[in-house]
Tab-separated table of C-alpha atoms in Angstrom:
chain	number	residue	atom	x	y	z
A	1	MET	CA	26.663	48.839	-112.166
A	2	HIS	CA	26.790	52.071	-114.614
A	3	SER	CA	29.609	54.334	-115.779
A	4	SER	CA	28.939	58.032	-115.404
A	5	SER	CA	28.961	57.972	-119.293
A	6	SER	CA	25.964	56.157	-119.343
A	7	ASN	CA	23.877	58.568	-117.336
A	8	PRO	CA	22.182	60.978	-119.556
A	9	TYR	CA	20.460	62.966	-116.542
A	10	ARG	CA	22.643	65.184	-114.539
A	11	LEU	CA	22.151	68.280	-112.627
A	12	PRO	CA	24.214	71.164	-111.922
A	13	ARG	CA	26.463	71.250	-108.444
A	14	THR	CA	24.611	73.296	-106.232
A	15	GLU	CA	26.661	74.517	-102.763
A	16	LEU	CA	25.214	76.629	-100.448
A	17	PRO	CA	26.785	79.458	-99.122
A	18	SER	CA	27.644	80.005	-95.433
A	19	TYR	CA	24.840	81.920	-93.569
A	20	ARG	CA	26.801	83.599	-90.876
A	21	PRO	CA	24.899	86.183	-89.115
A	22	ASP	CA	27.039	89.265	-90.069
A	23	LEU	CA	27.314	88.347	-93.577
A	24	ARG	CA	23.596	87.523	-93.946
A	25	ARG	CA	22.798	91.418	-92.219
A	26	LEU	CA	25.427	92.610	-94.845
A	27	ALA	CA	23.756	91.063	-97.793
A	28	VAL	CA	20.186	92.133	-97.021
A	29	ARG	CA	21.444	95.719	-96.510
A	30	LEU	CA	23.072	95.617	-99.506
A	31	GLY	CA	20.248	93.653	-101.591
A	32	ARG	CA	17.918	95.923	-100.626
A	33	ARG	CA	19.760	99.062	-101.361
A	34	LEU	CA	20.649	97.692	-104.970
A	35	ALA	CA	17.137	96.325	-105.315
A	36	ALA	CA	15.760	99.902	-104.550
A	37	THR	CA	17.965	101.138	-107.284
A	38	GLY	CA	17.295	98.814	-109.857
A	39	LEU	CA	21.130	97.734	-110.252
A	40	THR	CA	21.668	94.415	-109.700
A	41	ASP	CA	24.547	93.367	-112.000
A	42	GLU	CA	27.914	92.145	-110.919
A	43	LEU	CA	29.366	95.534	-111.419
A	44	PRO	CA	27.320	97.241	-108.843
A	45	LEU	CA	27.357	94.719	-106.557
A	46	ARG	CA	31.204	94.804	-106.607
A	47	VAL	CA	30.926	98.604	-106.318
A	48	ALA	CA	28.724	98.205	-103.431
A	49	LEU	CA	30.745	95.968	-101.612
A	50	GLU	CA	33.829	98.155	-101.683
A	51	THR	CA	32.168	101.222	-100.957
A	52	ASP	CA	30.520	99.905	-98.138
A	53	LYS	CA	32.187	100.659	-94.733
A	54	GLU	CA	31.528	97.231	-93.517
A	55	GLY	CA	32.009	94.917	-96.545
A	56	ALA	CA	35.420	96.728	-97.422
A	57	ARG	CA	37.052	95.253	-94.319
A	58	LEU	CA	35.850	91.672	-95.562
A	59	SER	CA	38.476	88.919	-96.777
A	60	VAL	CA	37.999	88.346	-100.640
A	61	SER	CA	36.341	84.638	-99.659
A	62	ASP	CA	33.676	86.273	-97.618
A	63	LYS	CA	33.034	89.311	-100.162
A	64	SER	CA	32.393	86.163	-102.593
A	65	VAL	CA	29.502	84.738	-99.977
A	66	VAL	CA	27.888	87.988	-99.915
A	67	ALA	CA	27.887	88.420	-103.628
A	68	GLU	CA	26.295	85.069	-103.354
A	69	LEU	CA	23.633	85.641	-100.809
A	70	VAL	CA	22.802	89.003	-102.593
A	71	ARG	CA	22.440	87.538	-105.874
A	72	ALA	CA	20.133	84.711	-104.460
A	73	HIS	CA	18.277	87.215	-102.067
A	74	ILE	CA	17.599	89.427	-105.210
A	75	THR	CA	16.400	86.992	-107.075
A	76	GLY	CA	14.336	84.982	-104.761
A	77	ASP	CA	16.413	81.802	-104.791
A	78	PHE	CA	16.985	82.414	-101.269
A	79	PRO	CA	15.388	85.309	-99.900
A	80	LEU	CA	16.757	86.344	-96.566
A	81	PRO	CA	14.921	87.671	-93.566
A	82	THR	CA	14.708	91.334	-93.891
A	83	ARG	CA	14.481	91.977	-90.110
A	84	GLY	CA	16.070	90.451	-87.363
A	85	GLU	CA	17.453	86.994	-87.447
A	86	ARG	CA	14.092	85.258	-88.053
A	87	TYR	CA	11.761	85.296	-91.017
A	88	SER	CA	8.274	86.691	-90.671
A	89	GLN	CA	5.118	84.712	-91.014
A	90	ASN	CA	4.529	85.991	-94.152
A	91	GLU	CA	7.966	85.921	-95.349
A	92	TRP	CA	8.360	82.119	-94.225
A	93	LEU	CA	5.134	81.109	-95.841
A	94	HIS	CA	6.018	82.460	-99.282
A	95	VAL	CA	9.480	80.840	-99.132
A	96	SER	CA	7.623	77.297	-98.351
A	97	TYR	CA	5.399	77.972	-101.481
A	98	SER	CA	8.190	78.886	-103.548
A	99	LEU	CA	10.215	75.477	-103.249
A	100	SER	CA	8.860	74.258	-106.583
A	101	THR	CA	10.298	77.194	-108.267
A	102	ILE	CA	14.042	77.531	-107.170
A	103	PRO	CA	16.506	76.417	-109.674
A	104	THR	CA	17.247	73.044	-108.931
A	105	VAL	CA	13.850	72.184	-109.061
A	106	ARG	CA	13.351	73.763	-112.323
A	107	SER	CA	16.130	72.154	-113.862
A	108	ALA	CA	15.087	68.890	-112.501
A	109	LEU	CA	11.756	69.285	-114.237
A	110	ALA	CA	13.593	69.930	-117.147
A	111	LEU	CA	15.420	66.661	-117.136
A	112	ILE	CA	12.132	64.868	-116.242
A	113	LEU	CA	10.490	66.307	-119.463
A	114	THR	CA	13.376	65.207	-121.795
A	115	PHE	CA	13.242	61.744	-119.963
A	116	GLU	CA	9.551	61.232	-120.562
A	117	GLY	CA	10.106	61.780	-124.429
A	118	ARG	CA	12.773	59.676	-124.496
A	119	ILE	CA	10.853	56.551	-122.647
A	120	GLY	CA	7.668	57.597	-124.483
A	121	ASP	CA	8.925	56.994	-127.537
A	122	LEU	CA	10.866	53.750	-126.424
A	123	LEU	CA	8.202	52.466	-124.885
A	124	GLY	CA	5.021	53.539	-126.992
A	125	GLN	CA	2.297	55.407	-125.078
A	126	ASP	CA	0.305	52.172	-123.768
A	127	GLN	CA	3.373	50.271	-121.763
A	128	PHE	CA	4.448	54.003	-120.983
A	129	LEU	CA	1.197	55.094	-119.189
A	130	ALA	CA	1.157	51.517	-117.421
A	131	LEU	CA	4.629	51.833	-116.053
A	132	PHE	CA	4.739	55.357	-114.831
A	133	LYS	CA	1.279	57.334	-115.458
A	134	ALA	CA	-0.688	55.659	-112.418
A	135	ARG	CA	1.808	55.317	-110.466
A	136	SER	CA	3.963	56.818	-107.605
A	137	ASP	CA	7.248	56.396	-109.346
A	138	HIS	CA	6.296	58.447	-111.957
A	139	PRO	CA	9.365	61.175	-111.408
A	140	ARG	CA	7.309	64.110	-111.552
A	141	THR	CA	4.949	62.792	-109.210
A	142	ARG	CA	7.900	61.968	-106.756
A	143	LEU	CA	9.588	65.069	-106.859
A	144	LEU	CA	5.974	67.031	-106.672
A	145	ASN	CA	4.826	65.013	-104.061
A	146	GLY	CA	8.374	65.493	-102.185
A	147	ILE	CA	8.527	69.181	-102.442
A	148	GLU	CA	5.200	69.360	-101.195
A	149	SER	CA	5.916	67.448	-98.198
A	150	LEU	CA	8.768	69.447	-97.391
A	151	ALA	CA	6.384	72.734	-97.592
A	152	VAL	CA	3.802	71.213	-95.441
A	153	CYS	CA	6.785	70.590	-92.835
A	154	MET	CA	8.201	73.872	-93.513
A	155	ARG	CA	5.116	75.598	-92.508
A	156	ASP	CA	4.424	73.873	-89.442
A	157	GLU	CA	7.901	74.886	-88.142
A	158	GLU	CA	7.538	77.335	-84.859
A	159	PRO	CA	8.008	80.876	-85.025
A	160	GLU	CA	11.519	80.435	-83.344
A	161	TYR	CA	13.074	77.980	-85.731
A	162	ARG	CA	12.220	80.233	-88.783
A	163	THR	CA	15.910	80.760	-89.706
A	164	PRO	CA	18.031	80.983	-92.572
A	165	ASP	CA	19.807	77.659	-91.065
A	166	THR	CA	16.438	76.152	-90.890
A	167	LEU	CA	15.753	77.023	-94.577
A	168	LYS	CA	19.365	76.103	-95.812
A	169	ALA	CA	18.545	72.528	-93.885
A	170	TYR	CA	14.855	72.197	-96.057
A	171	LEU	CA	17.029	73.590	-99.320
A	172	GLU	CA	19.395	70.774	-98.813
A	173	LYS	CA	16.633	68.357	-98.482
A	174	VAL	CA	15.092	69.585	-101.573
A	175	GLU	CA	18.709	69.234	-103.343
A	176	ARG	CA	18.599	65.457	-102.033
A	177	CYS	CA	15.054	64.768	-103.341
A	178	CYS	CA	16.054	66.322	-106.720
A	179	HIS	CA	19.325	64.687	-106.778
A	180	ASN	CA	17.630	61.124	-106.020
A	181	ILE	CA	15.072	61.693	-108.934
A	182	VAL	CA	17.818	61.989	-111.385
A	183	VAL	CA	19.353	59.112	-110.234
A	184	PHE	CA	16.125	57.062	-110.488
A	185	MET	CA	15.902	58.421	-114.108
A	186	ASN	CA	19.168	57.172	-115.073
A	187	VAL	CA	18.225	53.559	-113.717
A	188	ALA	CA	14.969	53.690	-115.853
A	189	SER	CA	16.157	55.115	-118.966
A	190	ASN	CA	18.067	51.639	-119.707
A	191	PRO	CA	16.452	49.776	-122.279
A	192	PHE	CA	17.692	46.570	-120.815
A	193	LEU	CA	14.690	46.971	-118.151
A	194	TYR	CA	12.013	46.791	-120.657
A	195	ASP	CA	13.281	44.104	-123.100
A	196	PRO	CA	11.044	41.131	-122.566
A	197	ALA	CA	13.393	38.513	-123.999
A	198	VAL	CA	15.538	39.282	-120.777
A	199	ASP	CA	15.044	36.702	-117.879
A	200	PRO	CA	13.346	38.838	-115.160
A	201	GLN	CA	15.501	37.104	-112.497
A	202	GLU	CA	18.452	38.905	-114.207
A	203	LYS	CA	16.887	42.415	-113.793
A	204	VAL	CA	16.304	41.640	-110.073
A	205	ASN	CA	19.534	40.491	-109.650
A	206	ARG	CA	20.729	43.808	-111.344
A	207	TYR	CA	18.432	46.184	-110.058
A	208	ARG	CA	17.332	45.153	-106.578
A	209	HIS	CA	19.726	47.684	-104.579
A	210	ALA	CA	19.135	50.342	-107.133
A	211	GLU	CA	17.468	53.713	-106.835
A	212	GLY	CA	13.855	53.293	-107.124
A	213	GLN	CA	13.895	49.720	-106.440
A	214	TYR	CA	10.083	49.547	-106.242
A	215	PHE	CA	10.204	50.362	-109.727
A	216	LEU	CA	11.233	47.182	-110.669
A	217	LYS	CA	8.007	45.779	-109.192
A	218	ALA	CA	6.127	47.713	-112.108
A	219	VAL	CA	8.466	46.586	-114.894
A	220	LEU	CA	8.019	42.707	-113.438
A	221	GLU	CA	4.084	43.276	-113.688
A	222	VAL	CA	3.662	45.001	-117.144
A	223	VAL	CA	6.704	43.450	-119.269
A	224	HIS	CA	6.850	39.798	-118.056
A	225	GLY	CA	3.311	39.426	-116.278
A	226	VAL	CA	4.549	38.669	-112.936
A	227	PRO	CA	1.627	38.168	-110.483
A	228	PHE	CA	1.547	40.604	-107.184
A	229	GLN	CA	-1.401	41.382	-107.079
A	230	HIS	CA	-3.470	38.347	-105.800
A	231	ILE	CA	-5.410	36.985	-102.883
A	232	TYR	CA	-2.594	34.315	-101.823
A	233	ARG	CA	-1.031	35.940	-98.363
A	234	ASP	CA	1.359	33.095	-97.628
A	235	LEU	CA	3.004	33.172	-101.195
A	236	PRO	CA	6.235	35.014	-101.806
A	237	ASP	CA	5.987	38.556	-102.804
A	238	PHE	CA	8.153	41.320	-104.533
A	239	TRP	CA	10.313	42.089	-101.425
A	240	ASP	CA	10.946	38.342	-100.938
A	241	LEU	CA	12.708	38.789	-104.593
A	242	LEU	CA	14.783	41.920	-103.250
A	243	TYR	CA	16.121	40.298	-99.949
A	244	SER	CA	16.814	36.600	-102.001
A	245	ARG	CA	14.215	34.798	-100.118
A	246	ALA	CA	12.581	33.447	-103.551
A	247	THR	CA	13.039	34.068	-106.956
A	248	VAL	CA	10.572	35.044	-109.964
A	249	ALA	CA	10.442	31.217	-110.825
A	250	GLU	CA	9.364	30.121	-107.360
A	251	LEU	CA	6.712	33.167	-107.263
A	252	VAL	CA	5.049	32.602	-110.743
A	253	ASP	CA	5.168	28.742	-109.808
A	254	GLY	CA	3.519	28.908	-106.331
A	255	PHE	CA	0.967	31.650	-108.103
A	256	ASN	CA	0.163	29.181	-110.901
A	257	ARG	CA	-0.375	25.980	-108.565
A	258	ARG	CA	-2.544	27.867	-106.005
A	259	GLU	CA	-4.616	29.021	-108.878
A	260	VAL	CA	-5.444	25.659	-109.839
A	261	THR	CA	-6.249	24.420	-106.181
A	262	TYR	CA	-8.512	27.530	-105.948
A	263	ALA	CA	-10.167	26.713	-109.289
A	264	GLU	CA	-10.960	23.098	-108.223
A	265	SER	CA	-11.869	24.150	-104.910
A	266	ARG	CA	-14.437	26.803	-106.625
A	267	ARG	CA	-15.703	24.180	-108.999
A	268	GLU	CA	-16.643	21.828	-105.699
A	269	PHE	CA	-18.045	24.623	-104.128
A	270	LEU	CA	-20.215	25.832	-106.900
A	271	SER	CA	-21.573	22.081	-107.697
A	272	ARG	CA	-22.625	21.745	-103.869
A	273	GLN	CA	-24.214	24.912	-104.458
A	274	GLN	CA	-26.363	24.114	-107.421
A	275	SER	CA	-27.103	20.919	-105.879
A	276	LYS	CA	-28.779	22.578	-103.215
A	277	LEU	CA	-30.351	25.214	-105.151
A	278	ARG	CA	-31.488	22.505	-107.182
A	279	GLN	CA	-33.556	20.997	-104.267
A	280	VAL	CA	-35.093	24.705	-103.240
A	281	SER	CA	-35.907	25.013	-106.894
A	282	GLU	CA	-38.011	21.669	-106.939
A	283	LEU	CA	-39.322	22.783	-103.466
A	284	LEU	CA	-40.095	26.053	-104.877
A	285	ASP	CA	-41.993	24.362	-107.924
A	286	GLN	CA	-44.320	22.462	-105.348
A	287	LEU	CA	-45.939	25.416	-103.920
A	288	ASP	CA	-49.167	27.536	-105.174
A	289	THR	CA	-47.740	30.530	-105.743
A	290	THR	CA	-44.461	32.099	-107.797
A	291	HIS	CA	-44.864	35.476	-106.537
A	292	LEU	CA	-41.403	36.591	-104.782
A	293	ALA	CA	-42.696	38.773	-102.449
A	294	THR	CA	-45.290	36.469	-101.347
A	295	ILE	CA	-42.736	34.028	-100.844
A	296	ASN	CA	-39.828	36.173	-99.132
A	297	ARG	CA	-42.765	37.833	-96.617
A	298	LYS	CA	-42.984	33.913	-95.633
A	299	LEU	CA	-39.647	33.494	-95.301
A	300	LYS	CA	-38.400	36.512	-93.190
A	301	PRO	CA	-39.820	35.904	-90.083
A	302	LEU	CA	-38.412	32.231	-90.205
A	303	GLY	CA	-34.635	33.332	-90.456
A	304	ALA	CA	-34.446	32.507	-94.061
A	305	ARG	CA	-32.632	34.736	-96.484
A	306	MET	CA	-34.525	35.759	-99.339
A	307	VAL	CA	-34.750	34.549	-102.683
A	308	ARG	CA	-34.106	36.886	-105.615
A	309	VAL	CA	-34.184	37.251	-109.486
A	310	ALA	CA	-31.204	38.154	-111.334
A	311	SER	CA	-31.135	39.374	-115.045
A	312	ASP	CA	-28.797	37.024	-116.365
A	313	ALA	CA	-26.987	33.791	-115.333
A	314	GLN	CA	-23.592	35.173	-114.867
A	315	HIS	CA	-23.043	33.545	-111.359
A	316	ALA	CA	-23.003	29.794	-111.399
A	317	VAL	CA	-25.021	29.472	-108.612
A	318	MET	CA	-28.593	30.489	-110.278
A	319	LEU	CA	-30.458	28.556	-111.794
A	320	ASP	CA	-33.536	28.574	-114.335
A	321	MET	CA	-36.771	29.347	-112.504
A	322	ASP	CA	-39.341	29.687	-115.652
A	323	ASP	CA	-39.076	29.756	-119.541
A	324	ALA	CA	-38.751	33.319	-119.537
A	325	GLY	CA	-34.909	32.999	-118.845
A	326	ARG	CA	-34.983	34.471	-115.388
A	327	PHE	CA	-32.831	32.924	-112.757
A	328	PHE	CA	-33.001	32.969	-109.197
A	329	GLY	CA	-30.865	32.541	-105.612
A	330	PRO	CA	-30.748	33.517	-101.908
A	331	SER	CA	-29.616	36.855	-101.288
A	332	GLY	CA	-25.839	36.806	-100.752
A	333	ASN	CA	-23.490	33.883	-101.891
A	334	ALA	CA	-23.072	32.018	-98.576
A	335	GLU	CA	-23.127	28.413	-98.260
A	336	GLY	CA	-25.130	28.871	-95.111
A	337	ALA	CA	-27.807	30.859	-96.660
A	338	VAL	CA	-28.590	28.231	-99.027
A	339	GLU	CA	-28.692	25.439	-95.971
A	340	ARG	CA	-31.341	27.502	-94.249
A	341	LEU	CA	-33.459	28.282	-97.060
A	342	LEU	CA	-33.203	24.252	-98.033
A	343	HIS	CA	-33.861	23.842	-94.523
A	344	VAL	CA	-37.120	26.104	-93.797
A	345	LEU	CA	-38.620	24.843	-97.445
A	346	GLU	CA	-38.081	21.084	-96.446
A	347	GLN	CA	-39.924	21.519	-92.853
A	348	ARG	CA	-42.478	23.275	-94.806
A	349	ARG	CA	-42.881	25.525	-92.225
A	350	PHE	CA	-45.265	28.278	-93.997
A	351	THR	CA	-47.569	28.058	-96.481
A	352	PRO	CA	-47.842	30.757	-99.242
């Protein structure tokens, strides 16, 4: 779909080193010694390795691994247990709360800032906010939520599993999370997605299998006005588009036809309600009181809903009650409530 040259966002490749217990123990010992002396540069590290009895016997590749572990331990990018084979509770909690500060995450956040600036300039503030800020597809939201979920899982680990191998597994998950975010930003940075002149079905065909495919739903809603948020559960939805069970045209056409049917049904219902309420109004006019509290006190034991007064006529079932411009209708808006009120008044089973 995209060549490598069309991907403006890239993360540096991070290879996590081996965590063989013997190399880890040596790295902790050397790291502690160097940190105590304040000598953390490359030369003191090489000297420490060569002058250490155990380190001097290592192969060149193992020395490289130890050196990498020492640097990661000293900088805090990958702190190792200071005692034994497992992290203490405080060490483990500290590492879990520090996931958002590791180099890969910092690099991803820097790329997100660049992405926000470019897409914000491309779309304008209003459309950018509609597409990203209030949605879970926002790269920053996805990244931080993903890392927080991993941190919570880390803190729930039993003490026997708080080992360097477990931490490595979590760091690999963080790497994958960052990588997926960057892939998504490369997809979402294509101006093709935001061009209203492009057929929305063409966008579905091209991006239905892309990373962050759910973002396509936001694009269809905001850019093309495709209706997904509605009450018609039997109509095609976004997932039907992704799995080729329906087209955008079929979804929109089905929604429009259903809206016409619903509007007609609603008009018929309101017409019936108005007719019945008009009869209620005529019967109330025959009573020797217009005091609503008195009327409602008599209606309540008879099982009828109360009559209420509204300040405006926004609802079509409310009718003029007097020259003051007030409107009335039964509490609630169910047709049954109107039927019951009408029945009680017609029977004249009370006298206000």
